[in-house]
CSV table of C-alpha atoms in Angstrom, one decimal:
chain,number,residue,atom,x,y,z
A,1,UNK,CA,-9.9,-2.6,-14.1
A,2,UNK,CA,-7.6,-0.7,-12.1
A,3,UNK,CA,-8.5,-1.1,-8.2
A,4,UNK,CA,-6.8,2.2,-8.2
A,5,UNK,CA,-9.4,3.9,-10.5
A,6,UNK,CA,-11.8,2.6,-8.9
A,7,UNK,CA,-10.5,3.8,-4.9
A,8,UNK,CA,-10.3,7.2,-7.1
A,9,UNK,CA,-14.0,7.1,-7.8
A,10,UNK,CA,-15.7,5.9,-5.0
A,11,UNK,CA,-13.3,8.3,-2.2
A,12,UNK,CA,-15.1,10.6,-5.2
A,13,UNK,CA,-18.8,10.6,-4.1
A,14,UNK,CA,-18.4,9.6,-0.7
A,15,UNK,CA,-16.5,13.1,-0.5
A,16,UNK,CA,-19.2,14.3,-2.5
A,17,UNK,CA,-21.7,12.2,-0.3
A,18,UNK,CA,-19.7,14.4,3.2
A,19,UNK,CA,-20.5,17.4,1.2
A,20,UNK,CA,-23.6,17.3,0.4
A,21,UNK,CA,-24.8,16.3,4.0
A,22,UNK,CA,-22.1,18.7,5.6
A,23,UNK,CA,-24.3,22.0,3.1
A,24,UNK,CA,-27.5,20.7,4.5
A,25,UNK,CA,-26.7,20.4,7.7
A,26,UNK,CA,-25.0,24.2,7.3
A,27,UNK,CA,-28.8,24.8,5.7
A,28,UNK,CA,-30.3,23.8,9.0
A,29,UNK,CA,-28.4,25.8,11.0
A,30,UNK,CA,-29.0,28.5,8.9
A,31,UNK,CA,-33.0,27.7,9.3
A,32,UNK,CA,-32.0,28.1,13.4
A,33,UNK,CA,-30.4,31.4,13.2
A,34,UNK,CA,-33.8,32.4,11.6
A,35,UNK,CA,-35.9,30.7,14.0
A,36,UNK,CA,-34.5,32.3,16.5
A,37,UNK,CA,-35.2,35.6,15.9
A,38,UNK,CA,-39.1,35.0,16.6
A,39,UNK,CA,-40.1,32.2,19.1
A,40,UNK,CA,-43.5,32.5,17.9
A,41,UNK,CA,-41.4,30.2,14.9
A,42,UNK,CA,-40.4,27.7,18.0
A,43,UNK,CA,-41.9,24.2,16.3
A,44,UNK,CA,-39.3,25.4,13.2
A,45,UNK,CA,-36.0,26.2,15.3
A,46,UNK,CA,-36.8,22.5,16.8
A,47,UNK,CA,-37.5,20.7,12.9
A,48,UNK,CA,-34.1,22.6,11.7
A,49,UNK,CA,-31.6,21.6,15.4
A,50,UNK,CA,-33.1,18.3,14.4
A,51,UNK,CA,-32.1,18.5,10.7
A,52,UNK,CA,-29.1,19.9,11.8
A,53,UNK,CA,-27.8,16.8,14.0
A,54,UNK,CA,-29.2,14.3,11.6
A,55,UNK,CA,-26.5,16.0,9.2
A,56,UNK,CA,-23.9,16.1,11.0
A,57,UNK,CA,-23.9,12.2,12.7
A,58,UNK,CA,-24.4,11.3,8.1
A,59,UNK,CA,-21.6,13.6,7.8
A,60,UNK,CA,-19.6,12.0,10.5
A,61,UNK,CA,-20.6,8.0,9.1
A,62,UNK,CA,-19.8,9.4,5.9
A,63,UNK,CA,-16.3,10.4,6.4
A,64,UNK,CA,-15.6,7.3,9.0
A,65,UNK,CA,-16.2,5.5,6.3
A,66,UNK,CA,-13.8,6.6,3.4
A,67,UNK,CA,-10.8,6.9,5.7
A,68,UNK,CA,-12.5,2.9,6.7
A,69,UNK,CA,-12.2,2.8,2.3
A,70,UNK,CA,-8.6,5.0,2.1
A,71,UNK,CA,-7.2,2.9,4.5
A,72,UNK,CA,-8.3,-0.2,3.4
A,73,UNK,CA,-7.8,0.0,-0.2
A,74,UNK,CA,-4.1,1.2,0.2
A,75,UNK,CA,-2.9,-1.5,2.5
A,76,UNK,CA,-3.9,-4.4,-0.2
A,77,UNK,CA,-2.6,-2.4,-2.5
A,78,UNK,CA,0.8,-2.0,-1.0
A,79,UNK,CA,0.1,-6.4,-0.1
A,80,UNK,CA,-0.5,-7.2,-3.2
A,81,UNK,CA,2.4,-5.2,-4.8
A,82,UNK,CA,4.8,-6.9,-2.5
A,83,UNK,CA,2.9,-10.1,-3.9
A,84,UNK,CA,3.9,-9.4,-7.4
A,85,UNK,CA,7.6,-8.8,-6.7
A,86,UNK,CA,8.4,-11.9,-4.6
A,87,UNK,CA,6.3,-13.9,-7.2
A,88,UNK,CA,8.2,-12.7,-10.5
A,89,UNK,CA,11.4,-13.2,-7.8
A,90,UNK,CA,10.5,-17.6,-7.5
A,91,UNK,CA,10.8,-17.1,-11.3
A,92,UNK,CA,14.5,-14.4,-11.6
A,93,UNK,CA,15.5,-17.3,-9.0
A,94,UNK,CA,14.3,-20.3,-11.1
A,95,UNK,CA,16.5,-18.6,-13.7
A,96,UNK,CA,19.5,-18.0,-12.5
A,97,UNK,CA,19.7,-21.5,-11.3
A,98,UNK,CA,19.3,-22.7,-14.4
A,99,UNK,CA,22.1,-20.3,-15.7
A,100,UNK,CA,24.6,-21.8,-13.2
A,101,UNK,CA,23.9,-25.5,-13.8
A,102,UNK,CA,23.3,-25.2,-18.0
A,103,UNK,CA,27.4,-23.1,-17.5
A,104,UNK,CA,28.8,-25.7,-15.4
A,105,UNK,CA,28.2,-27.8,-17.8
A,106,UNK,CA,29.5,-26.0,-20.9
A,107,UNK,CA,32.7,-25.6,-18.3
A,108,UNK,CA,32.7,-29.4,-18.1
A,109,UNK,CA,31.9,-30.3,-21.8
A,110,UNK,CA,34.5,-27.6,-23.9
A,111,UNK,CA,35.7,-25.9,-21.4
A,112,UNK,CA,34.6,-22.4,-22.0
A,113,UNK,CA,32.7,-20.4,-19.5
A,114,UNK,CA,29.5,-19.2,-20.0
A,115,UNK,CA,26.8,-17.0,-18.1
A,116,UNK,CA,24.5,-19.7,-18.8
A,117,UNK,CA,21.8,-16.6,-21.2
A,118,UNK,CA,21.7,-15.4,-24.0
A,119,UNK,CA,22.2,-12.7,-24.3
A,120,UNK,CA,19.2,-11.3,-25.2
A,121,UNK,CA,17.5,-12.8,-21.7
A,122,UNK,CA,20.9,-11.1,-19.6
A,123,UNK,CA,18.9,-8.6,-20.6
A,124,UNK,CA,15.3,-8.6,-19.2
A,125,UNK,CA,17.2,-10.5,-16.1
A,126,UNK,CA,19.2,-7.2,-15.8
A,127,UNK,CA,16.1,-5.0,-16.4
A,128,UNK,CA,13.5,-7.0,-14.2
A,129,UNK,CA,16.1,-6.4,-11.2
A,130,UNK,CA,15.7,-3.3,-12.2
A,131,UNK,CA,13.0,-2.6,-11.9
A,132,UNK,CA,12.0,-4.3,-8.9
A,133,UNK,CA,14.6,-1.8,-7.2
A,134,UNK,CA,12.5,0.9,-8.4
A,135,UNK,CA,9.3,-0.9,-6.7
A,136,UNK,CA,11.0,-1.7,-4.4
A,137,UNK,CA,11.6,1.9,-3.4
A,138,UNK,CA,8.2,3.6,-4.5
A,139,UNK,CA,7.4,0.6,-1.8
A,140,UNK,CA,9.6,2.0,1.7
A,141,UNK,CA,7.7,5.1,0.2
A,142,UNK,CA,4.2,3.9,0.6
A,143,UNK,CA,4.6,2.0,3.1
A,144,UNK,CA,6.1,5.2,5.4
A,145,UNK,CA,3.4,7.3,3.8
A,146,UNK,CA,0.4,5.3,5.3
A,147,UNK,CA,2.4,4.6,9.0
A,148,UNK,CA,3.0,8.2,9.6
A,149,UNK,CA,-1.2,8.7,8.0
A,150,UNK,CA,-1.8,5.5,9.6
A,151,UNK,CA,-0.2,5.4,12.8
A,152,UNK,CA,-3.5,6.6,15.8
A,153,UNK,CA,-5.7,4.5,14.0
A,154,UNK,CA,-4.7,1.3,13.6
A,155,UNK,CA,-1.3,0.5,15.2
A,156,UNK,CA,-0.7,-2.7,15.4
A,157,UNK,CA,-1.0,-2.9,11.0
A,158,UNK,CA,1.2,0.5,11.2
A,159,UNK,CA,3.9,-2.2,13.7
A,160,UNK,CA,3.7,-5.0,11.4
A,161,UNK,CA,4.6,-2.2,8.2
A,162,UNK,CA,7.3,-0.8,10.6
A,163,UNK,CA,8.9,-4.3,10.2
A,164,UNK,CA,8.4,-4.6,7.3
A,165,UNK,CA,10.4,-1.5,6.4
A,166,UNK,CA,12.9,-2.9,9.0
A,167,UNK,CA,13.1,-6.5,6.9
A,168,UNK,CA,13.9,-4.8,3.8
A,169,UNK,CA,16.7,-2.9,5.3
A,170,UNK,CA,18.2,-5.3,7.3
A,171,UNK,CA,18.2,-7.6,3.9
A,172,UNK,CA,20.2,-4.9,2.2
A,173,UNK,CA,17.5,-6.0,0.1
A,174,UNK,CA,17.8,-2.9,-2.1
A,175,UNK,CA,21.9,-3.0,-2.7
A,176,UNK,CA,21.3,-6.9,-3.7
A,177,UNK,CA,19.1,-5.6,-6.2
A,178,UNK,CA,21.0,-3.3,-7.6
A,179,UNK,CA,24.6,-5.9,-7.5
A,180,UNK,CA,22.3,-8.8,-9.1
A,181,UNK,CA,21.6,-6.4,-12.4
A,182,UNK,CA,25.5,-5.7,-12.3
A,183,UNK,CA,26.8,-8.9,-13.3
A,184,UNK,CA,23.8,-9.6,-14.9
A,185,UNK,CA,24.3,-7.2,-16.9
A,186,UNK,CA,28.5,-7.8,-17.2
A,187,UNK,CA,28.3,-11.8,-17.9
A,188,UNK,CA,28.5,-13.2,-14.5
A,189,UNK,CA,25.2,-14.2,-14.2
A,190,UNK,CA,26.3,-17.6,-11.8
A,191,UNK,CA,28.5,-15.9,-9.4
A,192,UNK,CA,25.0,-13.8,-7.5
A,193,UNK,CA,22.6,-16.5,-8.0
A,194,UNK,CA,23.5,-18.5,-5.7
A,195,UNK,CA,22.4,-14.8,-3.0
A,196,UNK,CA,18.7,-15.1,-4.9
A,197,UNK,CA,17.6,-17.1,-2.0
A,198,UNK,CA,17.7,-14.0,0.3
A,199,UNK,CA,16.5,-12.0,-2.3
A,200,UNK,CA,13.3,-14.4,-2.2
A,201,UNK,CA,13.1,-15.3,1.3
A,202,UNK,CA,12.7,-10.6,2.0
A,203,UNK,CA,10.6,-10.4,0.0
A,204,UNK,CA,8.8,-13.6,1.1
A,205,UNK,CA,8.5,-12.0,4.5
A,206,UNK,CA,7.9,-8.0,3.8
A,207,UNK,CA,4.4,-10.0,1.6
A,208,UNK,CA,4.0,-11.7,5.5
A,209,UNK,CA,4.2,-8.6,7.4
A,210,UNK,CA,2.0,-6.6,5.3
A,211,UNK,CA,-0.4,-9.4,5.1
A,212,UNK,CA,-1.0,-9.4,7.8
A,213,UNK,CA,-0.6,-5.1,8.1
A,214,UNK,CA,-3.8,-5.3,5.5
A,215,UNK,CA,-5.6,-7.8,8.3
A,216,UNK,CA,-5.2,-5.5,10.8
A,217,UNK,CA,-6.5,-2.7,8.7
A,218,UNK,CA,-9.4,-4.8,7.9
A,219,UNK,CA,-10.3,-5.4,11.5
A,220,UNK,CA,-10.2,-1.3,12.7
A,221,UNK,CA,-13.6,0.8,13.4
A,222,UNK,CA,-13.0,3.6,12.0
A,223,UNK,CA,-16.8,4.6,14.1
A,224,UNK,CA,-15.4,5.1,17.2
A,225,UNK,CA,-16.0,8.8,18.2
A,226,UNK,CA,-12.7,9.4,18.7
A,227,UNK,CA,-11.1,9.0,15.1
A,228,UNK,CA,-13.9,11.0,13.2
A,229,UNK,CA,-13.6,13.6,15.6
A,230,UNK,CA,-10.6,14.7,13.9
A,231,UNK,CA,-11.7,14.7,10.8
A,232,UNK,CA,-14.6,16.8,11.8
């Protein structure tokens, strides 16, 4: 199943429910306006006021729930993607280390200098590195977007997002991925294999930061009146 599709469906249902409640509140206030014109209809006025209050409260609760689901889904999605990148990188680092051993063995046995990889392996690994660069760029954009969107609601989680972004910058992760792709594609994989551990460690730390951000976001309480009132 695709969690993003489920989240979109749930969000749509939530918006529909919120709209229904707000429409009910408006109808109730219209009834209040009508009743105010006739003092004899005081009882109807009181009922309309109570109904308007209930519907507005329900709409506020629904908005709070929608916000919480949106926040949690965003943070969980970023954390999951970082974990997948880390797992993929572990596999690539292992494959490149194996290539170095093969290249050294071939040199010792025959004197021939090779990459330790077949052409198909070189093409696949270079493609995977480029795809990881693209995934990292998208993750950076989403981190920045979420940091701005949820800064007031959950500052602790956003602090973790900012730390993850710092790791990406300080480790020069995007540049390392691009260089690795180029070296691998030109048959020089052994020359960058030694720097793969830095890539793996950076992705591991990014994943840890995003998992902590997700944990902080899960503990956030959107029932606070101020948070909801800003939306209303």
